[in-house]
Amino acid sequence: MADLQHPLVYASWETRGYWEGAGRGELVLQRCEACGTVQHKPRAICATCFADAPRSFVASGRGTVHTYTVTHQNQLPPFAAACPYVMAYVELEEGPRLLTHVVGCDPTEVRVGMPVVVDFQPQERTDGEVFGVPRFRPA
Amino acid sequence: MSISGKAAIVGVYEHPTRWAPDATEFQIMAESARGALADAGLTLADVDGLFAASMTMGAMGTIELAEYLNLKPDYIDGTNVGGSSFVAHVTHAAAAINAGLCEVALILYGSTAASSSVAIGTGMSHGNRGAHESFTSPYGLTTVGSYALVARLHMERYGTTPEQLAEIAVTMRRHAGLNPAAKMRAPITVDDVLSSRMISDPLHLLDCCIISDGGGAVVVTSTERARDLRKQPVLVLGCGEAVAHPEIGSPDLLTVAGAQCGARAFAMAGVRPTDIDLAMVYDSFTITVLATLENLGFCGRGEGGEFVSGGRIGLGGELPVNPDGGGLSNNHPGMRGIFLVIEAAKQLRGECGDRQVAGAKLAVAHGTGGTLGVSHSGATLVLGVE
């Protein structure tokens, strides 16, 4: 598997805290201060109780593989050259599942239930900000 | 007040093309409209409701389509919720007709996905700016990959096997062999499926639908008016729509939209899954069929692998699924929902020759739009003849 440089992420006003956090090496989730619910993806409101401004917090970065697929075919660059790569839902200790990659092991070694820990690929932007793309590797 | 039985499908047409490099989407829609209106014994002048969606129509595409057809409808619906759209259009048409907003609804689809080289499953970019796409585009999640995540989970949780999924593809191909219009008709075996190349583990090439060109049309009117038309009315007995999505982070990926809209459609029709003679199920991938059948209640959760085996979903089986060969073998021009409605109607009218489900009186058509594994829509119809 060729080392994949993830395409530059697009951050909206609501989601940039997530990508900025990843640029600092932190996995950022939201927790509503009114009802306590943890949510992903990030939003300007709590989608459970509709309270404003859920508070960002740094998640543990630990989780398990909920399900996965080894991608053998994707015609789009830069993924075509990176095949086979492992797409997965990783279930975080805090509850939400992230759609992400499992890296740092042979694709054939990935299993459902496998403990994994977050890893980040930084992205330098032309505006000087650093974003990051969260991936996971075997714990 | 239920609209069950108040509207009927009175004309259908499946465009025969599977490869149309010299046609446009609107041309295919217009030719399909001509066919479906002739089937109903109606003309374009009778149409006062226009419903359409396609892979390339923009936000005001229905206006452009109305111009192409030189039509000035009183009711317009360009709902696009992916491949299930046309199943939902039948529901919307039934509601609009029952509300007196239009009387003759024309539902259209046309596509040149294959001749335009649209790599739907493994090479279609959706951009990176949407609330959903911004979290998938950095990772290269393909359409096949999204369904593969569901297939893997089903295998892990319930012990479903690649052979059981392959059985679905084999059955669809057997059906396509009985359909002269189908694109892929040569028989295949479970071994053929399992030895075809892996696209996104555990889904092989032959677990995936084909890509074709094509299109179709459906005409819906009031049941009252339907009784005076050419063909036996196919009554809209039950309907439902739903979405399933990642919620706030941890949805059950094996609960698809069909669980919600299927239950609603069955309740409206006052029938149960065991009453159904045939099911038209959007078969973008083999796992789509298995997950949909479970969620519609044709078998229990986790029993899908067993249910699709042993010829149960083949012609002559307990619940024939997609006698036309489905998207896996007949045709799949990108958004397949309209063909689910067309084949269900033809089956209920007893017009399907070698692939006819004998004595079919009740059918379910269930469309999926978007992708299982992330966000998708579902639309269910229960259709019947008297």
Tab-separated table of C-alpha atoms in Angstrom, chain A residues 4 6-11 15 18-19 37-43 47-48 66-76 79 85 87-89 91 95-101 112 123 133-135, chain B residues 119 121-125 128-132 134-142 144-146 148-153 156-157 197-202 246-253 373-375:
chain	number	residue	atom	x	y	z
A	4	LEU	CA	-1.746	7.971	1.211
A	6	HIS	CA	-5.295	12.482	2.373
A	7	PRO	CA	-6.911	15.189	0.221
A	8	LEU	CA	-7.168	18.575	1.894
A	9	VAL	CA	-10.222	18.616	4.134
A	10	TYR	CA	-12.964	21.182	3.724
A	11	ALA	CA	-13.901	22.843	7.002
A	15	THR	CA	-16.680	21.693	11.616
A	18	TYR	CA	-12.711	19.158	14.618
A	19	TRP	CA	-10.078	19.535	11.902
A	37	THR	CA	-25.208	14.146	25.011
A	38	VAL	CA	-22.000	13.554	23.043
A	39	GLN	CA	-22.462	14.098	19.313
A	40	HIS	CA	-20.533	13.630	16.080
A	41	LYS	CA	-20.476	15.188	13.502
A	42	PRO	CA	-20.066	18.690	14.952
A	43	ARG	CA	-23.007	21.094	14.717
A	47	ALA	CA	-29.297	17.664	17.773
A	48	THR	CA	-30.771	15.958	20.842
A	66	HIS	CA	-16.971	-1.660	14.642
A	67	THR	CA	-16.867	-2.747	10.989
A	68	TYR	CA	-14.411	-2.352	8.126
A	69	THR	CA	-13.815	-2.951	4.438
A	70	VAL	CA	-10.598	-3.339	2.503
A	71	THR	CA	-10.966	-1.043	-0.504
A	72	HIS	CA	-9.442	-2.708	-3.563
A	73	GLN	CA	-10.823	-0.369	-6.206
A	74	ASN	CA	-11.218	3.412	-6.265
A	75	GLN	CA	-10.468	5.158	-9.540
A	76	LEU	CA	-10.158	8.610	-7.962
A	79	PHE	CA	-6.879	6.781	-3.531
A	85	TYR	CA	-6.653	0.550	2.110
A	87	MET	CA	-12.039	1.988	5.617
A	88	ALA	CA	-13.621	1.438	9.004
A	89	TYR	CA	-16.109	2.659	11.524
A	91	GLU	CA	-16.386	3.054	17.878
A	95	GLY	CA	-19.797	6.426	22.054
A	96	PRO	CA	-19.749	7.927	18.558
A	97	ARG	CA	-18.338	6.013	15.615
A	98	LEU	CA	-15.944	7.685	13.219
A	99	LEU	CA	-15.662	6.799	9.556
A	100	THR	CA	-11.898	6.578	9.167
A	101	HIS	CA	-8.913	4.532	8.035
A	112	VAL	CA	-14.020	-6.356	14.026
A	123	GLN	CA	-2.208	19.041	6.682
A	133	VAL	CA	-6.919	13.852	9.401
A	134	PRO	CA	-7.632	11.322	12.165
A	135	ARG	CA	-6.789	7.687	11.378
B	119	ALA	CA	-18.125	5.063	-12.434
B	121	GLY	CA	-19.570	2.455	-7.536
B	122	THR	CA	-15.887	3.224	-7.300
B	123	GLY	CA	-15.051	6.503	-8.963
B	124	MET	CA	-17.775	9.080	-8.573
B	125	SER	CA	-16.783	12.273	-6.770
B	128	ASN	CA	-15.984	17.705	-0.401
B	129	ARG	CA	-18.151	20.537	0.886
B	130	GLY	CA	-21.369	18.913	2.016
B	131	ALA	CA	-22.001	18.215	5.697
B	132	HIS	CA	-21.590	14.522	4.846
B	134	SER	CA	-16.568	16.789	4.164
B	135	PHE	CA	-16.173	13.800	6.493
B	136	THR	CA	-15.949	11.093	3.811
B	137	SER	CA	-14.015	12.715	0.973
B	138	PRO	CA	-10.673	12.839	2.877
B	139	TYR	CA	-10.888	9.056	3.259
B	140	GLY	CA	-12.025	7.867	-0.170
B	141	LEU	CA	-15.192	6.067	0.847
B	142	THR	CA	-16.615	4.517	-2.321
B	144	VAL	CA	-19.295	-0.086	-2.870
B	145	GLY	CA	-17.199	0.443	0.255
B	146	SER	CA	-20.099	1.943	2.146
B	148	ALA	CA	-19.298	-3.369	2.218
B	149	LEU	CA	-19.169	-1.918	5.752
B	150	VAL	CA	-22.741	-3.143	6.219
B	151	ALA	CA	-21.999	-6.536	4.682
B	152	ARG	CA	-19.003	-7.074	6.984
B	153	LEU	CA	-21.042	-6.145	10.046
B	156	GLU	CA	-19.761	-10.651	11.965
B	157	ARG	CA	-23.006	-10.349	13.861
B	197	ARG	CA	-12.304	-9.731	-8.328
B	198	MET	CA	-12.697	-8.135	-4.920
B	199	ILE	CA	-13.926	-4.528	-5.180
B	200	SER	CA	-14.362	-3.712	-1.508
B	201	ASP	CA	-14.048	-6.675	0.832
B	202	PRO	CA	-16.362	-8.611	1.264
B	246	PRO	CA	-25.494	8.497	11.044
B	247	GLU	CA	-27.692	10.295	13.626
B	248	ILE	CA	-25.367	11.762	16.258
B	249	GLY	CA	-22.686	9.188	15.716
B	250	SER	CA	-23.744	5.639	16.486
B	251	PRO	CA	-26.693	4.346	14.469
B	252	ASP	CA	-27.382	0.656	13.965
B	253	LEU	CA	-25.999	0.200	10.448
B	373	GLY	CA	-23.614	2.354	5.703
B	374	VAL	CA	-23.921	6.139	5.713
B	375	SER	CA	-27.023	8.111	4.679
